PDB file of C-alpha atoms in Angstrom:
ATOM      1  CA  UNK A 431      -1.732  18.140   0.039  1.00 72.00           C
ATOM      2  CA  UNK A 432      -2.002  14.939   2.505  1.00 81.00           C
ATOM      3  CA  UNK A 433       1.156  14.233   3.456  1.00 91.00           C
ATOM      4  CA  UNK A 434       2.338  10.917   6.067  1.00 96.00           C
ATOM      5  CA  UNK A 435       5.994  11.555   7.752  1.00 97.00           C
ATOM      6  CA  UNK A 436       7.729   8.594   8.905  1.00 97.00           C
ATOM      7  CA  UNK A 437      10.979  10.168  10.517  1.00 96.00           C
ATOM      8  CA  UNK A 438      12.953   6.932  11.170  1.00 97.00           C
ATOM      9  CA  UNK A 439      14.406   5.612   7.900  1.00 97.00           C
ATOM     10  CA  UNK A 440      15.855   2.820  10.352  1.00 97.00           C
ATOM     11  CA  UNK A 441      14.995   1.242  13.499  1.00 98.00           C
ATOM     12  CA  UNK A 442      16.295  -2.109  15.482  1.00 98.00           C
ATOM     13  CA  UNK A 443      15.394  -3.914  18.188  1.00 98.00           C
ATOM     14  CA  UNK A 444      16.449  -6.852  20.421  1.00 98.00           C
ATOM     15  CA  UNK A 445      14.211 -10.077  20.106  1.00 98.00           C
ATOM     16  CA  UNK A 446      11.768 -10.184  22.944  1.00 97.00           C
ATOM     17  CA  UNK A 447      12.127  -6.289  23.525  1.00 98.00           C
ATOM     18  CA  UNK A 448       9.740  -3.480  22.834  1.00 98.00           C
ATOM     19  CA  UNK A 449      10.186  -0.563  19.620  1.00 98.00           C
ATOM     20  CA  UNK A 450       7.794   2.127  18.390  1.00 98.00           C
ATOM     21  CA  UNK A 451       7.875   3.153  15.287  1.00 98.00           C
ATOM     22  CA  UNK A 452       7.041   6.850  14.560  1.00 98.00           C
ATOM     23  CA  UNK A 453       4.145   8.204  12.093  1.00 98.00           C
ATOM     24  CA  UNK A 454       2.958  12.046  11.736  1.00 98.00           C
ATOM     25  CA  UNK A 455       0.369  13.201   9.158  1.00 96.00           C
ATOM     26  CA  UNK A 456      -1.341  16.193   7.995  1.00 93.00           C
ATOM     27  CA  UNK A 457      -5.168  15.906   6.727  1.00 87.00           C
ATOM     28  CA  UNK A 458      -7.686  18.107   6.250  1.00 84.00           C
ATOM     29  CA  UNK A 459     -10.207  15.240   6.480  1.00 81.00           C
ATOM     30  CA  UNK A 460     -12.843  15.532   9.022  1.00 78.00           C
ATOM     31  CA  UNK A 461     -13.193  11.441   9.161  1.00 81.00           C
ATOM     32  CA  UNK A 462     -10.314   9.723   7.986  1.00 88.00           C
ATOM     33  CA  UNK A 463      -8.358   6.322   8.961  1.00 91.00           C
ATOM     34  CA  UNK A 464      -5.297   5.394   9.364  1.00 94.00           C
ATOM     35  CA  UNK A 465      -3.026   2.063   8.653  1.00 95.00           C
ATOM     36  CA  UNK A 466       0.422   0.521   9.080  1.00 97.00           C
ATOM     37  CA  UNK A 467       1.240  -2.170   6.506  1.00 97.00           C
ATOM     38  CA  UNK A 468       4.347  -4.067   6.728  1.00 97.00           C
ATOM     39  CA  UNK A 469       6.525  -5.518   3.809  1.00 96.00           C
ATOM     40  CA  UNK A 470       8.851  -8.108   4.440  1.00 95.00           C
ATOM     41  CA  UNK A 471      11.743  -9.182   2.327  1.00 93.00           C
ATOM     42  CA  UNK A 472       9.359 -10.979  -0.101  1.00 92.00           C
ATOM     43  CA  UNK A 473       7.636  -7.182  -0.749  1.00 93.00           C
ATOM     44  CA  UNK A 474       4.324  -8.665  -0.030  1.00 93.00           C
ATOM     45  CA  UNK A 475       1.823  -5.748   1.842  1.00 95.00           C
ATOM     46  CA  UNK A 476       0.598  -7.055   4.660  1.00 94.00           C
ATOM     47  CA  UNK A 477      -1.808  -5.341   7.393  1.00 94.00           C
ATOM     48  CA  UNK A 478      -0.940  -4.872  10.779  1.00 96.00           C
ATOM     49  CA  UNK A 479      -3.110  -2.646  12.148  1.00 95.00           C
ATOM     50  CA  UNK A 480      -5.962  -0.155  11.336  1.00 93.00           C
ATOM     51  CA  UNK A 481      -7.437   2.890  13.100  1.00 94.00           C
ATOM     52  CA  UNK A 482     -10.878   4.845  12.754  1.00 91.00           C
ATOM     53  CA  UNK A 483      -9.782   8.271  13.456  1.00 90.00           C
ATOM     54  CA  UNK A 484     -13.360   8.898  15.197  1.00 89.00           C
ATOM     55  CA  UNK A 485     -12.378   6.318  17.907  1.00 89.00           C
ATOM     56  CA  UNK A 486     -10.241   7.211  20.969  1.00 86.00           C
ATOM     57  CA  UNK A 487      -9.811   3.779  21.746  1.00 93.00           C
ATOM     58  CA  UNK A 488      -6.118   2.608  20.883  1.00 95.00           C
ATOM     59  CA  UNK A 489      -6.180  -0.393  18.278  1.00 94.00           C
ATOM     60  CA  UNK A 490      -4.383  -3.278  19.130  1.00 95.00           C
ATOM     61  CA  UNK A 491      -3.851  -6.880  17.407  1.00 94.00           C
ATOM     62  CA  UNK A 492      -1.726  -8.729  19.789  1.00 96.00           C
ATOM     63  CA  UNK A 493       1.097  -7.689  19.893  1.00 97.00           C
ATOM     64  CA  UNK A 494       1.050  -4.556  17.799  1.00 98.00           C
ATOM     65  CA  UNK A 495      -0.863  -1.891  19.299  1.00 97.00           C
ATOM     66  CA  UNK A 496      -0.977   2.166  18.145  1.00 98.00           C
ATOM     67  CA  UNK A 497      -0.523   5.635  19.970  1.00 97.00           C
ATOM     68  CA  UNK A 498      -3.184   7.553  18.451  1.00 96.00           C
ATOM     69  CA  UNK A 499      -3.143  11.457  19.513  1.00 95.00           C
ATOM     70  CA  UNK A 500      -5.740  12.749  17.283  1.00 93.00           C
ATOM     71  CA  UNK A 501      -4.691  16.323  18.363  1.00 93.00           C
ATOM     72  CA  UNK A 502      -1.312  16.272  17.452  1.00 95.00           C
ATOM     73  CA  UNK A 503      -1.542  14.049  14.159  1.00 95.00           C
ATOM     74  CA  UNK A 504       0.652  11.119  15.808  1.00 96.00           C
ATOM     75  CA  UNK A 505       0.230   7.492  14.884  1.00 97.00           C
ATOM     76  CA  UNK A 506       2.963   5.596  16.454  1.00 98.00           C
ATOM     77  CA  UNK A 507       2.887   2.038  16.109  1.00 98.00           C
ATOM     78  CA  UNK A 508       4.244  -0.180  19.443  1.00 98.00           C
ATOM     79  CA  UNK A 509       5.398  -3.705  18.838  1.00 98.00           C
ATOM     80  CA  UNK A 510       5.975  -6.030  21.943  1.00 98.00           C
ATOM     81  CA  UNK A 511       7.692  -9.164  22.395  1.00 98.00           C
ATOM     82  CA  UNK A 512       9.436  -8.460  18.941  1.00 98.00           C
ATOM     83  CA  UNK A 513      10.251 -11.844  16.952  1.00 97.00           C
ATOM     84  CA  UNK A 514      12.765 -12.179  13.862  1.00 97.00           C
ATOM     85  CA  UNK A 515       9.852 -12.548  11.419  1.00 96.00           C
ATOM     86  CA  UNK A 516       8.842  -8.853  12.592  1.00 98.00           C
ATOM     87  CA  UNK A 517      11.760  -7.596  11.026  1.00 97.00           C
ATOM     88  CA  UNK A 518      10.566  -5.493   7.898  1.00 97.00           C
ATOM     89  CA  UNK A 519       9.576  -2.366   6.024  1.00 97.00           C
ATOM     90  CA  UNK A 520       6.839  -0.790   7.743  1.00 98.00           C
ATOM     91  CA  UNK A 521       4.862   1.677   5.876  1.00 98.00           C
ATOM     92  CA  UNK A 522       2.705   4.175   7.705  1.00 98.00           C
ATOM     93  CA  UNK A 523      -0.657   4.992   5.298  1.00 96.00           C
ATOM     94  CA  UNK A 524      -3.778   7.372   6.253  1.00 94.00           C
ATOM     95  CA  UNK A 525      -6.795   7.352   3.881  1.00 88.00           C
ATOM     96  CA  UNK A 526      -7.741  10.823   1.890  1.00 79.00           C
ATOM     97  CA  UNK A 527     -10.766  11.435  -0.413  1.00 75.00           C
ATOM     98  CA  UNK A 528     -10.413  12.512  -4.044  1.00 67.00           C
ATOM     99  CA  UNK A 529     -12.455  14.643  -5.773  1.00 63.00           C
ATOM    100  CA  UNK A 530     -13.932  12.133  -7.763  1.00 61.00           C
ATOM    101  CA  UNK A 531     -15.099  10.314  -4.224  1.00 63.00           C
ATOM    102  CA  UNK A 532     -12.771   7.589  -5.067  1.00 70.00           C
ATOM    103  CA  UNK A 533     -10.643   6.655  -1.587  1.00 81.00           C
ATOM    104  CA  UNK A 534      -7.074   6.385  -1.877  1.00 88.00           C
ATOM    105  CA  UNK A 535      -4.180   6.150   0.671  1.00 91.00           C
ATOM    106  CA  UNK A 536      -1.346   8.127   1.556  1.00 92.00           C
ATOM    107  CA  UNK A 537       2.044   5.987   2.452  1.00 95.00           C
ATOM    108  CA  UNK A 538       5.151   7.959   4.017  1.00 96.00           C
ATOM    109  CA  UNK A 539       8.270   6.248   3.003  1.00 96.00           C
ATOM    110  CA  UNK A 540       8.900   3.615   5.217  1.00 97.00           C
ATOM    111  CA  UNK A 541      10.902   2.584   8.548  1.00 98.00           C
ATOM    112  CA  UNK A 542      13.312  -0.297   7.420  1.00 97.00           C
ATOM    113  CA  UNK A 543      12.909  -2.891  11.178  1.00 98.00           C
ATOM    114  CA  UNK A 544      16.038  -4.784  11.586  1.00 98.00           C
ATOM    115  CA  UNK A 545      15.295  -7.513  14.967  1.00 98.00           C
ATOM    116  CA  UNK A 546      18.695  -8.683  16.232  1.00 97.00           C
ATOM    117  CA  UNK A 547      18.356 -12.094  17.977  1.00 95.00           C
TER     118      UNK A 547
ATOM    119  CA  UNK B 406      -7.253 -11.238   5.278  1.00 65.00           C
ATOM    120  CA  UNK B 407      -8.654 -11.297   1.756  1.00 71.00           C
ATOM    121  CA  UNK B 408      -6.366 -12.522  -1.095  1.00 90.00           C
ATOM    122  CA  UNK B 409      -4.783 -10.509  -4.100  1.00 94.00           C
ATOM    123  CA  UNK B 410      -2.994 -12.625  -6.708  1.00 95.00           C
ATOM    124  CA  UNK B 411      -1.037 -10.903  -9.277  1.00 97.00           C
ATOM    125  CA  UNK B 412       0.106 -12.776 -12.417  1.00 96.00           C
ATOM    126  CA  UNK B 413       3.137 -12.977 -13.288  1.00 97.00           C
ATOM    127  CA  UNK B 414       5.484 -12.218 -10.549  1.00 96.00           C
ATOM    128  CA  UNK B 415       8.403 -12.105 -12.445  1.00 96.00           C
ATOM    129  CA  UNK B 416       8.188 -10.650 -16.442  1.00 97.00           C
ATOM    130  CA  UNK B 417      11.150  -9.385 -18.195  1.00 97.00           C
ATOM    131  CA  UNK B 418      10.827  -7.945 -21.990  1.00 96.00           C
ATOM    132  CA  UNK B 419      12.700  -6.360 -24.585  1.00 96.00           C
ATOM    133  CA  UNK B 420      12.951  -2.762 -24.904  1.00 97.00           C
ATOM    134  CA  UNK B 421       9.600  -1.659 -27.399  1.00 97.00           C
ATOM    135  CA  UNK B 422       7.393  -4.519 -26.378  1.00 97.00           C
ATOM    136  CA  UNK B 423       4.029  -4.294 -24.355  1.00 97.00           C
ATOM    137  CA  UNK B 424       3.834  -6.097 -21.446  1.00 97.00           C
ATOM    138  CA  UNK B 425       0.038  -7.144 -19.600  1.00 97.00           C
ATOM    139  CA  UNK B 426       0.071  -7.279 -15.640  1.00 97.00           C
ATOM    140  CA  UNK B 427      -3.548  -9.100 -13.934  1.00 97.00           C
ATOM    141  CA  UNK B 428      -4.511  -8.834 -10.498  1.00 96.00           C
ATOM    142  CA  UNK B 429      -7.324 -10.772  -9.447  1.00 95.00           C
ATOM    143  CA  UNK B 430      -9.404 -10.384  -6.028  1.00 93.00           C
ATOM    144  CA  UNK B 431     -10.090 -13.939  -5.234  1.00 93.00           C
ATOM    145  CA  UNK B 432     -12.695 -13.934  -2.350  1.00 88.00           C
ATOM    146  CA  UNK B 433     -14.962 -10.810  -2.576  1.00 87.00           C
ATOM    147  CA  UNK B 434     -16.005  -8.235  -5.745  1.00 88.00           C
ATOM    148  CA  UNK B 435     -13.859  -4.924  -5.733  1.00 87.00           C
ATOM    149  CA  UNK B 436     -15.260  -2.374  -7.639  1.00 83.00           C
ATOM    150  CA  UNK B 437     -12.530  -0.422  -6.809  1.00 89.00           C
ATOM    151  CA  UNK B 438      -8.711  -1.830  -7.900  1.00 93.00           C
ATOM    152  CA  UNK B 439      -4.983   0.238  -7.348  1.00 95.00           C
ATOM    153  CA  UNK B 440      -2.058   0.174  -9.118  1.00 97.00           C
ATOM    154  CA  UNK B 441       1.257   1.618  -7.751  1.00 97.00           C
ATOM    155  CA  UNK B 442       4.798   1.710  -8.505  1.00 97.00           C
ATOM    156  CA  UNK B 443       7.738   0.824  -5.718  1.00 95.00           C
ATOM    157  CA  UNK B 444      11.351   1.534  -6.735  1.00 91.00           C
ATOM    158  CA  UNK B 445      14.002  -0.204  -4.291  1.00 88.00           C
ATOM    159  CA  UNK B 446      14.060   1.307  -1.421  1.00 86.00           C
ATOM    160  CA  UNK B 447      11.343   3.778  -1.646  1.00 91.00           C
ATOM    161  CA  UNK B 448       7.643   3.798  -0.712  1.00 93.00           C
ATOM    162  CA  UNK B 449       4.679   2.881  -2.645  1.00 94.00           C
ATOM    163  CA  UNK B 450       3.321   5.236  -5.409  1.00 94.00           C
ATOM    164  CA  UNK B 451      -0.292   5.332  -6.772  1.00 94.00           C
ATOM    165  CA  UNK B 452      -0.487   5.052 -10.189  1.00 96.00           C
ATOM    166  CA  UNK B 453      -4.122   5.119 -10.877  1.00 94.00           C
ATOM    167  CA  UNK B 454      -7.374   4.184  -9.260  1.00 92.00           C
ATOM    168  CA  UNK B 455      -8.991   1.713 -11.590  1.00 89.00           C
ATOM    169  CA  UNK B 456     -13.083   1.507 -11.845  1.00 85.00           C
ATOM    170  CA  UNK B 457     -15.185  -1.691 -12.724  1.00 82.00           C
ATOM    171  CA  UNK B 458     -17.061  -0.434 -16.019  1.00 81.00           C
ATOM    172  CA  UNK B 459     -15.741   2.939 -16.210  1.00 83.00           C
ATOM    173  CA  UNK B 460     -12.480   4.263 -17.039  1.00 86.00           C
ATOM    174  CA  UNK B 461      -9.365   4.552 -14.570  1.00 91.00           C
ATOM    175  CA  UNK B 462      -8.568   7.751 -12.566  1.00 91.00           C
ATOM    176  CA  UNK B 463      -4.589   8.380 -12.863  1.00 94.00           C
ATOM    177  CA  UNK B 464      -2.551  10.895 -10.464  1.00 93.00           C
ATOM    178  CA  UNK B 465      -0.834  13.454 -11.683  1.00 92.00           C
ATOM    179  CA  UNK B 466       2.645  12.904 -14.127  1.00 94.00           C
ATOM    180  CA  UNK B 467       1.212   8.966 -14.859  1.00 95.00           C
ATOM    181  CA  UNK B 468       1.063   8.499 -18.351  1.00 94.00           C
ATOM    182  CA  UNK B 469      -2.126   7.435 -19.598  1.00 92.00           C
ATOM    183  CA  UNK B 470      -1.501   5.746 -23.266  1.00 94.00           C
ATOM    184  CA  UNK B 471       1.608   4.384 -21.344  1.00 96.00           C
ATOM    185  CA  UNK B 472       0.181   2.490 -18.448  1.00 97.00           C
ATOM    186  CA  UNK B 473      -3.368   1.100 -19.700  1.00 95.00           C
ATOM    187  CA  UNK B 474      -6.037  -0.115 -17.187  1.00 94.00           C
ATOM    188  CA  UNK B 475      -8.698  -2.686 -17.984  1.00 90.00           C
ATOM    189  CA  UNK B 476     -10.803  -3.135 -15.317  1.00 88.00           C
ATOM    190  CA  UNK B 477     -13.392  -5.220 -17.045  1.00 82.00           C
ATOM    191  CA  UNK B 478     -14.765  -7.590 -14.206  1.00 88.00           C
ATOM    192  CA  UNK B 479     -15.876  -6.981 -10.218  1.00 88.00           C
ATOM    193  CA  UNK B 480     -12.848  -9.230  -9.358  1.00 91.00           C
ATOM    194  CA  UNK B 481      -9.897  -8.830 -12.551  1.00 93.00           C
ATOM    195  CA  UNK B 482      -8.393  -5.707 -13.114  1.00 94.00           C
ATOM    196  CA  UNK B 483      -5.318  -5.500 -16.024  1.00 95.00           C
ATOM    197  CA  UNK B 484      -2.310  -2.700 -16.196  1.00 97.00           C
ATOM    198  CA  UNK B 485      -0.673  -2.855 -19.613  1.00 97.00           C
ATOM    199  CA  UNK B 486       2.355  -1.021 -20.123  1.00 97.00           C
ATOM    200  CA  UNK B 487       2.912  -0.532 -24.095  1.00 97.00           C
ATOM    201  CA  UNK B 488       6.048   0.084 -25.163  1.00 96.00           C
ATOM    202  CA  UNK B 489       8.280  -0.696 -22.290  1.00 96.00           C
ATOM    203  CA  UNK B 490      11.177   0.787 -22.212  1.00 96.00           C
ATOM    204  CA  UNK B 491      14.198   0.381 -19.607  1.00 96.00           C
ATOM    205  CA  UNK B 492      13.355   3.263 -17.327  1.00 95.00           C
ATOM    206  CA  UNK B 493       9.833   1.718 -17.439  1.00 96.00           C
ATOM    207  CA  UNK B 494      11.458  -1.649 -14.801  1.00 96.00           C
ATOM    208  CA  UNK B 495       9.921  -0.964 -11.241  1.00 96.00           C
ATOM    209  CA  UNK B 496       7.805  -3.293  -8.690  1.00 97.00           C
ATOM    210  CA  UNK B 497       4.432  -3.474  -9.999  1.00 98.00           C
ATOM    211  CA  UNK B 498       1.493  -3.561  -6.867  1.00 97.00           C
ATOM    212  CA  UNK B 499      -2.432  -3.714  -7.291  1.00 97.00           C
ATOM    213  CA  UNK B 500      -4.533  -3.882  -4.403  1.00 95.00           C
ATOM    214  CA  UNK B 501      -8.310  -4.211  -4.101  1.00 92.00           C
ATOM    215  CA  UNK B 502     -10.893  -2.300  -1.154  1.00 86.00           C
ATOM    216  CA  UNK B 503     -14.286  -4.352  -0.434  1.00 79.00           C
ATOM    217  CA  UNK B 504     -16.610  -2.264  -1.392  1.00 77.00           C
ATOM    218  CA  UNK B 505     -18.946  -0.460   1.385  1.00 73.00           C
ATOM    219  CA  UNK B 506     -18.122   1.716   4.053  1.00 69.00           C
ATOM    220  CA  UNK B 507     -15.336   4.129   3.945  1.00 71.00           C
ATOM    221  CA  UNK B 508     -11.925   3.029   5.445  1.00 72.00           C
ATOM    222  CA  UNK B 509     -11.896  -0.397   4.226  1.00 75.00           C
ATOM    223  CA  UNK B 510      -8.618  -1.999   4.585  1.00 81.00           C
ATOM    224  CA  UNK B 511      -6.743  -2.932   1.123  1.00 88.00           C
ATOM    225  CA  UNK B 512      -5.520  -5.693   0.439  1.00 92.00           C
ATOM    226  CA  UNK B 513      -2.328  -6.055  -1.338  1.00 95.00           C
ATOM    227  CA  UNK B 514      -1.150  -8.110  -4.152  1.00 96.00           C
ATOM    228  CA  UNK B 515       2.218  -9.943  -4.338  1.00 96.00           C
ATOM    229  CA  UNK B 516       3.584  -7.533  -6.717  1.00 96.00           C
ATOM    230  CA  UNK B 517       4.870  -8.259 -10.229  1.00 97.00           C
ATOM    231  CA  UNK B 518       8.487  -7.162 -11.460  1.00 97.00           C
ATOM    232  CA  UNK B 519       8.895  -5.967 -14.469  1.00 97.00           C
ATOM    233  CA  UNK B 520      12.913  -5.539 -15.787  1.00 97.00           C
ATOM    234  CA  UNK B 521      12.941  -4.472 -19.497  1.00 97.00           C
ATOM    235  CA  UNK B 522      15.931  -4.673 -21.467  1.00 96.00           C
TER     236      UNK B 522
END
């Protein structure tokens, strides 16, 4: 089974600073993509970032930006210059294919972001 | 992004009644709709995949005749749950792929909570 490991249940940073959160998974998927979605205190899903797994290139949306090691199944997502309105659930998700052909996500369970001011 | 609305946000019902959940993609046709559940604290869990003009997929342990999916236009999709009973109260959360390539990015819904009495 596809499985996503988020291995901080908590992380906190100062405003202004610099945190990565942490994301393993485990696919058998030749071509697969990965996500992190963030849900703020109003539980609304929001994108932050999304990765092709066939690209080497990094993604970044400014900034949020990923460490994508294709080898060793890491997805860590960095977030610079962190503001209060960062502060969040952030839900690591990779994409998996049923056997219907129907594409569904995987989520691991979440790193609760606290950003102290 | 695209938008996901979700109607209601808020529902709460007696124990034995059947409550009707819409989510509605507002700027593009999905022919492909989710439904999960959240429980405080925890990640998201797919209920069921949920096909324009054919009938919904569910994962494993999701009760079919419990949770109903309608799924009757390219941009409204419907979860009914009949018979709601206490255990039944979660965070209810569609989201909606644009249909193409693989890896499209979905886009989340503002949830609907559901407390039966």
């Amino acid at each position: 089974a596809q499985t996503v490991t988020q291995s901080q249940p908590e992380m906190s940073v100062q405003e202004a600073e610099t945190v990565t959160l942490s994301c393993t998974y485990d696919t058998s998927e030749s071509d697969y993509y990965l996500f992190w979605y963030k849900q703020p205190p109003s539980r609304q899903m929001i994108l932050v970032i999304r990765q092709e797994a066939y690209k080497q290139q990094n993604a970044t949306e400014n900034r949020f930006s990923v460490n994508f090691q294709k080898a060793a199944k890491s997805f860590s997502l960095k977030i610079s210059d962190s503001q209060l309105g960062d502060a969040a659930m952030y839900f690591c998700a990779s994409s998996r294919f049923s056997q219907g052909g129907s594409e569904k996500l995987v989520f691991g369970k979440g790193t609760k972001l606290t950003v102290n001011p | 992004g695209a938008v996901v609305s979700q109607h209601p946000s808020w529902v709460i019902c007696k124990s034995g009644t059947s409550v009707k959940i819409e989510c509605r993609s507002l700027d593009f046709q999905a022919t492909t709709m989710f439904w999960y559940r959240q429980f405080p604290k925890q990640s998201l869990m797919l209920m069921a995949t949920s096909n324009e003009g054919s009938k919904a997929t569910y994962e494993q342990g999701v009760e079919k005749d419990k949770f109903l999916i309608n799924h009757a236009s390219l941009t409204l999709s419907t979860l009914t749950v009949t018979s709601a009973h206490p255990e039944d109260s979660s965070f209810y959360i569609c989201s909606a792929r644009r249909p193409g390539r693989p890896g499209g990015t979905q886009y989340f819904g503002p949830g609907t909570r559901l407390l039966v009495l």
